[in-house]
Coordinates of C-alpha atoms (C1' of nucleotides) in Angstrom, one line a residue:
Chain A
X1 CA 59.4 96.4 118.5
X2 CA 59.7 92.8 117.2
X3 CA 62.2 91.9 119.8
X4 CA 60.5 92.3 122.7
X5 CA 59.8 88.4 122.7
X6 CA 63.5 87.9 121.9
X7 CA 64.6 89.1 125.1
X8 CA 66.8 91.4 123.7
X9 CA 69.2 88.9 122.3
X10 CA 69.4 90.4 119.1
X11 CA 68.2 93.6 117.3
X12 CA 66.0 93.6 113.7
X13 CA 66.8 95.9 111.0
X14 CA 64.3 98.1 112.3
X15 CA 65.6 98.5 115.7
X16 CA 69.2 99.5 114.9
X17 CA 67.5 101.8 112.4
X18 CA 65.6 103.2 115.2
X19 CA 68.6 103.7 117.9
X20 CA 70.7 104.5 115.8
X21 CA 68.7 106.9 113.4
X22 CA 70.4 105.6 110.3
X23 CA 68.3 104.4 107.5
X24 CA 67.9 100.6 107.0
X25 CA 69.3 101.3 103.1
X26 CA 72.3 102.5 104.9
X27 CA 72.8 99.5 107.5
X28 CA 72.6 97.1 104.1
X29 CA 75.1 99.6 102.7
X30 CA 77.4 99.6 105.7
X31 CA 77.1 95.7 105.7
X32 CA 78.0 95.3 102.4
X33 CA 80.9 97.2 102.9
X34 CA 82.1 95.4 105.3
X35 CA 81.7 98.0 108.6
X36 CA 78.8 95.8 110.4
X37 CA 78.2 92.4 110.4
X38 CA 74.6 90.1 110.9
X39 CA 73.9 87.0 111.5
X40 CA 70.0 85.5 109.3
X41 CA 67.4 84.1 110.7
X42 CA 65.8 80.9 108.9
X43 CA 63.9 83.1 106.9
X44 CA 66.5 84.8 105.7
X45 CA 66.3 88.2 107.8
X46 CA 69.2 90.3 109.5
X47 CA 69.5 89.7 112.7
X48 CA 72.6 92.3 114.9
X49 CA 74.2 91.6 118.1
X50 CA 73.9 94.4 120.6
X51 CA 77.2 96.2 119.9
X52 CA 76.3 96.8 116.4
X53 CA 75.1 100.1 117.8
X54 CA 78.2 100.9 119.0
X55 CA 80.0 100.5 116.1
X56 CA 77.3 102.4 113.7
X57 CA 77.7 105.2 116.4
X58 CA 81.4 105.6 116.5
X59 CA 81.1 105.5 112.5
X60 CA 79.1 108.2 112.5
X61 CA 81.4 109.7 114.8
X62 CA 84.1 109.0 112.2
X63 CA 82.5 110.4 109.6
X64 CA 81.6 113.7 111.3
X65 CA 85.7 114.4 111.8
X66 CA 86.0 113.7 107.8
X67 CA 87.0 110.3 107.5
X68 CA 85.9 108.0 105.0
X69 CA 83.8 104.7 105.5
X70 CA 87.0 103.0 103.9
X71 CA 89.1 104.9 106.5
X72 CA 86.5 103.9 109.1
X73 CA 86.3 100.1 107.7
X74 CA 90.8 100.4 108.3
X75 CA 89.7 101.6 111.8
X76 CA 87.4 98.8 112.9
X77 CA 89.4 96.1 111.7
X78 CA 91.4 96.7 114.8
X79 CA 88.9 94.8 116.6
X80 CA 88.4 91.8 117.4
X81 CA 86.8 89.1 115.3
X82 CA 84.2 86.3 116.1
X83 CA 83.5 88.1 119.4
X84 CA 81.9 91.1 120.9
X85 CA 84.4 94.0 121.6
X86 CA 84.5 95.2 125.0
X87 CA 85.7 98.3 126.7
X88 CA 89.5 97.3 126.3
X89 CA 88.9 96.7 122.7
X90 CA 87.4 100.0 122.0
X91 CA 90.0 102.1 124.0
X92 CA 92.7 100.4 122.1
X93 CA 91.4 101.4 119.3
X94 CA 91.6 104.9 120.2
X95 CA 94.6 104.6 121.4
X96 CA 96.5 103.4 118.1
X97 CA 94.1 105.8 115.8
X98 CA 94.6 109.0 118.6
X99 CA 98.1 110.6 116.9
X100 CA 96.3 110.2 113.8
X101 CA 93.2 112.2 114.9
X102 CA 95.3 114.3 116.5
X103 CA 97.7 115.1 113.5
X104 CA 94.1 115.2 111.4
X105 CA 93.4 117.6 114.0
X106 CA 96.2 120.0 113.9
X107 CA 95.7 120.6 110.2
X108 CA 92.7 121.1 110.9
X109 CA 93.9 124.3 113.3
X110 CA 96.2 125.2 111.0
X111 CA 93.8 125.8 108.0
X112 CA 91.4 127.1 110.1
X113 CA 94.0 130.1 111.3
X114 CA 95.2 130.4 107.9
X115 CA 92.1 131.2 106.5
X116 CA 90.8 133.9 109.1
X117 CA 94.3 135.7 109.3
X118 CA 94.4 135.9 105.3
X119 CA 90.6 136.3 104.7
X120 CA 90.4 138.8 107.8
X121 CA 92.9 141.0 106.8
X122 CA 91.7 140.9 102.8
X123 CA 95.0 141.0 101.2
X124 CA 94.8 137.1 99.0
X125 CA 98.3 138.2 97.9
X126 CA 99.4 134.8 95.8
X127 CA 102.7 135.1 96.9
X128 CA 102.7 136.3 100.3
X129 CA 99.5 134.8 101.6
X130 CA 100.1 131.6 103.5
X131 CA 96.9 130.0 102.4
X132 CA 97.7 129.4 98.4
X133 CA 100.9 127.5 99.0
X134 CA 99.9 125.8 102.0
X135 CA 99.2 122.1 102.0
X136 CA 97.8 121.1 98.5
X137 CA 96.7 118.3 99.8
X138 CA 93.0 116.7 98.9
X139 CA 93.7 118.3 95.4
X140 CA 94.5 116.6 91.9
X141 CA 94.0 113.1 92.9
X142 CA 91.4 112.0 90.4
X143 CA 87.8 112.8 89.9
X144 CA 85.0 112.6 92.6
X145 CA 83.7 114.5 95.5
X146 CA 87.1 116.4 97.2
X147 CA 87.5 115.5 100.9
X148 CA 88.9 117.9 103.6
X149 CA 92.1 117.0 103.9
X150 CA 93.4 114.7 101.8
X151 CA 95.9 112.6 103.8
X152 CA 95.4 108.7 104.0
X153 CA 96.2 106.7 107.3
X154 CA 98.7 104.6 105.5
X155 CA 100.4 107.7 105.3
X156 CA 101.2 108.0 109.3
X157 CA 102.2 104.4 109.5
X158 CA 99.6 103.7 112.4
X159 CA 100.0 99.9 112.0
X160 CA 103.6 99.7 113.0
Chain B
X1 CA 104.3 130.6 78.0
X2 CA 102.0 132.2 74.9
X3 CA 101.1 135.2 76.3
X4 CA 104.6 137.2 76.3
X5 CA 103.7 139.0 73.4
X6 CA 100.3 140.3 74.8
X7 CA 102.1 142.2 77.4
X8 CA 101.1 140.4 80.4
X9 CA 97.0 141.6 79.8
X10 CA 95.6 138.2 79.7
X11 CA 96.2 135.1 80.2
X12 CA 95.7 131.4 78.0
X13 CA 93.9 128.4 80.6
X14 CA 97.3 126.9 80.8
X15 CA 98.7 129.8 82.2
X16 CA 95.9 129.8 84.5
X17 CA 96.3 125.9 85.3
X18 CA 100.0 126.3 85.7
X19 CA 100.0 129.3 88.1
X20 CA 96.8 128.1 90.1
X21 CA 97.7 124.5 89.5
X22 CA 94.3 123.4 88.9
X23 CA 93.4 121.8 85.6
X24 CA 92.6 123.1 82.9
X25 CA 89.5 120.5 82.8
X26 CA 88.5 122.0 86.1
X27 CA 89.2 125.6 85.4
X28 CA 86.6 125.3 82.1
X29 CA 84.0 122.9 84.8
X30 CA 84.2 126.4 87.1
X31 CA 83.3 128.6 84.0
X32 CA 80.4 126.6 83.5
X33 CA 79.6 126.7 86.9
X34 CA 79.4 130.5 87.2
X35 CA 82.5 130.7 89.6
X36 CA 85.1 132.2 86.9
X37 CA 84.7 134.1 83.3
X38 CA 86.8 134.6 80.4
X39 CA 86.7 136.7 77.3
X40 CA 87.0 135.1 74.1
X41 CA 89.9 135.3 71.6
X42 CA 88.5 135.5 67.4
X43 CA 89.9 132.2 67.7
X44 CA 87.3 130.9 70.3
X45 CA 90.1 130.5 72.7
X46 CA 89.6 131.9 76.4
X47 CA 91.4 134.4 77.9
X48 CA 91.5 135.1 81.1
X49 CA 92.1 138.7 83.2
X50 CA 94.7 139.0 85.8
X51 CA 92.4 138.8 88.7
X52 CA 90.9 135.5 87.6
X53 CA 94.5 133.5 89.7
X54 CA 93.2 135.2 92.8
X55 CA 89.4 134.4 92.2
X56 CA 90.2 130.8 91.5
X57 CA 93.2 130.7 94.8
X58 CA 90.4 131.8 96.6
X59 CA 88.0 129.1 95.7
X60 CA 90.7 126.5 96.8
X61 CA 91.2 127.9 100.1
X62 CA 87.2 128.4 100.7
X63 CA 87.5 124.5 99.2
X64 CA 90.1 123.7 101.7
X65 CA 87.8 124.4 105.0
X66 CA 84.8 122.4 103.4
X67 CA 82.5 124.7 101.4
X68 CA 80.8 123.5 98.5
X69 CA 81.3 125.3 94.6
X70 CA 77.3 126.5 95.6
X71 CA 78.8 127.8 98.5
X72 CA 81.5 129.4 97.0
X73 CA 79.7 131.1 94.3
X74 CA 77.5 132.4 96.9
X75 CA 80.2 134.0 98.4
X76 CA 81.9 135.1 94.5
X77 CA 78.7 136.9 93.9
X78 CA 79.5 139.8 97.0
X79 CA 82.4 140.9 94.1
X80 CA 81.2 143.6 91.4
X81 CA 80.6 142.7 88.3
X82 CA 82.3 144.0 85.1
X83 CA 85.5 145.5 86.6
X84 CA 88.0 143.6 88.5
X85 CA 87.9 143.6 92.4
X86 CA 89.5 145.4 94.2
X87 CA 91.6 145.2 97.6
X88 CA 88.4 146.4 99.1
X89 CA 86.0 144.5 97.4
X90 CA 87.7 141.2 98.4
X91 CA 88.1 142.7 102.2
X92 CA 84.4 143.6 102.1
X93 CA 83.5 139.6 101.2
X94 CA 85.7 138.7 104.1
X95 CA 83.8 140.8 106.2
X96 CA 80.7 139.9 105.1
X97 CA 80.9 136.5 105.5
X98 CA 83.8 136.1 108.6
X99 CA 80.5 135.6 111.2
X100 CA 79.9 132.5 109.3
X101 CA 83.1 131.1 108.9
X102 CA 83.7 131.8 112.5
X103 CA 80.4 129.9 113.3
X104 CA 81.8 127.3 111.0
X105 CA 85.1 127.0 113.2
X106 CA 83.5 127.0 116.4
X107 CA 81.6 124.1 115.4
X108 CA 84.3 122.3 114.3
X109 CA 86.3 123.1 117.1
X110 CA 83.4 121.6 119.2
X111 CA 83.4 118.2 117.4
X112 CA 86.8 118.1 118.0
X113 CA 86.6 118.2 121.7
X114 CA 83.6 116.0 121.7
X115 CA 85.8 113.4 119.9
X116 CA 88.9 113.7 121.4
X117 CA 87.5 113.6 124.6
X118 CA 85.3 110.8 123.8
X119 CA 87.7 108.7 121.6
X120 CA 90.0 109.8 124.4
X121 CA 88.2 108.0 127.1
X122 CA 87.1 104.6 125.4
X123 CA 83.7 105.2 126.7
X124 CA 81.6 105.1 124.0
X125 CA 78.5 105.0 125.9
X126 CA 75.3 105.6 124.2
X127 CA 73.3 107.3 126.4
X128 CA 76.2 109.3 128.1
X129 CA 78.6 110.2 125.3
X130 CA 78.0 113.5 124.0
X131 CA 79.2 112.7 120.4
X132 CA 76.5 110.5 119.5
X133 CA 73.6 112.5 120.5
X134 CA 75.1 116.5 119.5
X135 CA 74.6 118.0 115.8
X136 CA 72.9 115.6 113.6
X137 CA 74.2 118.3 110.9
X138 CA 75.4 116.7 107.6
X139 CA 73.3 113.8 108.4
X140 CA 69.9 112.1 106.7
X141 CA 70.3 114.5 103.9
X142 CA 69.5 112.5 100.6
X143 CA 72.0 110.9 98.6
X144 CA 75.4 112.2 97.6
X145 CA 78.4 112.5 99.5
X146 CA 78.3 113.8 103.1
X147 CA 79.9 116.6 103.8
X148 CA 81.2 118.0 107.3
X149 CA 78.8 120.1 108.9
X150 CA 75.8 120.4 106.9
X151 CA 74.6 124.0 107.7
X152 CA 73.7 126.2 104.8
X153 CA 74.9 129.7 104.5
X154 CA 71.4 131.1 104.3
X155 CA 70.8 129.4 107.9
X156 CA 72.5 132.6 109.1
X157 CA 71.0 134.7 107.4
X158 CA 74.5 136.7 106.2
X159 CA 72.9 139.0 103.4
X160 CA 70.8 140.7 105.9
Chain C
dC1 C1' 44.5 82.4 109.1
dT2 C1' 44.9 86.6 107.3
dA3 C1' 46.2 91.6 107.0
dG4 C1' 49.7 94.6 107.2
dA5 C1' 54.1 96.0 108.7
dA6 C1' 58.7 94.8 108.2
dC7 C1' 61.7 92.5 105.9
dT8 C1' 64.5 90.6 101.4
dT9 C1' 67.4 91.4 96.9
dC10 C1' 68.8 93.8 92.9
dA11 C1' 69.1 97.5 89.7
dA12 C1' 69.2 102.1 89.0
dG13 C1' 69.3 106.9 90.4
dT14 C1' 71.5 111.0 92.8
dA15 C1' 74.9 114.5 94.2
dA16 C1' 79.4 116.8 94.0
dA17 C1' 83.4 117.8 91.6
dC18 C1' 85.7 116.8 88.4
dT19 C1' 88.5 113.8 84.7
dT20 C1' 88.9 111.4 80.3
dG21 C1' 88.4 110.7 75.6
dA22 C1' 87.2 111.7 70.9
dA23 C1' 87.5 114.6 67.2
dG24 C1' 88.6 118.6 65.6
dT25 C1' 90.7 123.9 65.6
dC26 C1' 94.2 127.5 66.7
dA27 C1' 98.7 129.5 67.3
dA28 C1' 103.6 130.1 67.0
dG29 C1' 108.2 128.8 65.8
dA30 C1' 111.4 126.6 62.2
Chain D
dT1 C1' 104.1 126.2 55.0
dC2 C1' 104.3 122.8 58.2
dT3 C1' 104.4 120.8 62.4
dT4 C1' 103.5 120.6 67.1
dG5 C1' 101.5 121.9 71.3
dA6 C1' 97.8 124.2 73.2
dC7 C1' 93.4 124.9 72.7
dT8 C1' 88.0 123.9 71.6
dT9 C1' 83.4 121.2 72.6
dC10 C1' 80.6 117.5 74.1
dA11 C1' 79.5 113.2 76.0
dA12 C1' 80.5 109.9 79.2
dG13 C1' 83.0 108.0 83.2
dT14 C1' 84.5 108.2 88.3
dT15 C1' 84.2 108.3 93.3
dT16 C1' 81.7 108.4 97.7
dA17 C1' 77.8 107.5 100.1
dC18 C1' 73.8 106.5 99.9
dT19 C1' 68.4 106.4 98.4
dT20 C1' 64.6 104.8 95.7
dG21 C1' 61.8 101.6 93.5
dA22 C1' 60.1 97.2 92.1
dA23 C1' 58.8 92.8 93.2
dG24 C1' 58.5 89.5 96.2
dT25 C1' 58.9 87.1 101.3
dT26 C1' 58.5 86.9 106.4
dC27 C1' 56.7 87.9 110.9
dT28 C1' 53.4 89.0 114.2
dA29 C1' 49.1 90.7 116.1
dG30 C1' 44.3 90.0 115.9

DNA sequence: CTAGAACTTCAAGTAAACTTGAAGTCAAGA
DNA sequence: TCTTGACTTCAAGTTTACTTGAAGTTCTAG
């Protein structure tokens, strides 16, 4: 570790890469997307306060449920800028993005019984079978890789 | 609709697309992907058999819970080849492959809990919170979009 | 002070699942 | 017959989420 003479003030590259077990190509990529921030050092390397594990944590988290980094990026700009975020911060955060997660969750359910009541029982009848005419959503909406689910977070008005 | 005169035994793409609601673009991209086939008028055009709405409903709902088009054709190739399939060839791929999906649902009803619980709490401790350190599926893969729960049918070894 | 690891930027590549556009052909009604 | 809509192929573009590589710089231990 390069820090150790640091006294853990701040965390290299290489560090975050190592706690956090993201590839330093992905840090750059989350920074340029706005999800982390660094400060430089004179010689122009990345230098990341301590809670930028945290944050590259909970986006993993995020993306694990299906959200997108630009979802994720709409999530932690609930926090706080210039400072560190502490515990408060962070349970705020859940608490506005929870019905969300929740309702993200129910479809979720939903699908999931859909699909083993209609693919258990085998009968894929187009018109009776709940699955086809359920939910179309994450269809037609342009090209690129479809997501599960297709519902945006401006859709659920969390920011009111 | 162009196909009144040929007594209901085939169908054009756009009567595909509008009964499926998928593209025509994307019903010709899951042609060449092996997922669908068509026979083909003297006039080059395709033509489609009856069965071809449920193959390609199917493929939407398998969509819908996260598998891939590899995935998908994986599970496509369980149906005989030649005739149409019938009610029990589509309930013998639901049987075939319902210990998967169910292995698939468990896991995602697990990351649920993980994250309401966590999310839930505010804790978001490193070394304590069980969503950061469980399944590192979906993770470190290469390049390309992530997708949720990385697991690979052949993990389970369902063709044995 | 020097070797080597770790860092920097930038451009280009990759994967999935399609869409879009160009340029032309086919089919069916008036 | 003509027109119009539906069809054909093929190449290239799109989005997300990164990785890889080249070419060079910085940091730290010895």
């Amino acid at each position: 570790m390069q820090t150790t003479r640091w006294q853990k003030t701040s965390l290299t590259i290489g560090d975050v890469a190592r706690r956090t077990g993201i590839a330093t190509s992905a840090l750059r990529f989350y920074e340029q997307k706005a999800l982390i921030e660094s400060l430089r050092t004179p010689g122009n390397q990345r230098r990341y306060a301590r809670d930028v594990i945290r944050r590259v944590s909970f986006i993993r988290a995020a993306q694990r449920v299906g959200l997108t980094l630009e979802e994720i990026r709409g999530m932690l700009d609930d926090l706080p800028a210039g400072r560190a975020p502490n515990r408060e911060d962070w349970q705020e955060l859940a608490r506005r993005w929870r019905p969300w997660l929740d309702e993200r969750i129910a479809a979720l359910e939903r699908l999931r019984d859909q699909l083993s009541s209609c693919i258990g029982c085998g009968c894929l009848s187009l018109d009776r079978c709940a699955l086809y005419n359920s939910g179309d959503a994450a269809g037609s909406l342009g090209p690129g890789p479809r997501f599960l689910l297709g519902d945006s977070p401006k859709d659920l008005e969390v920011r009111n």
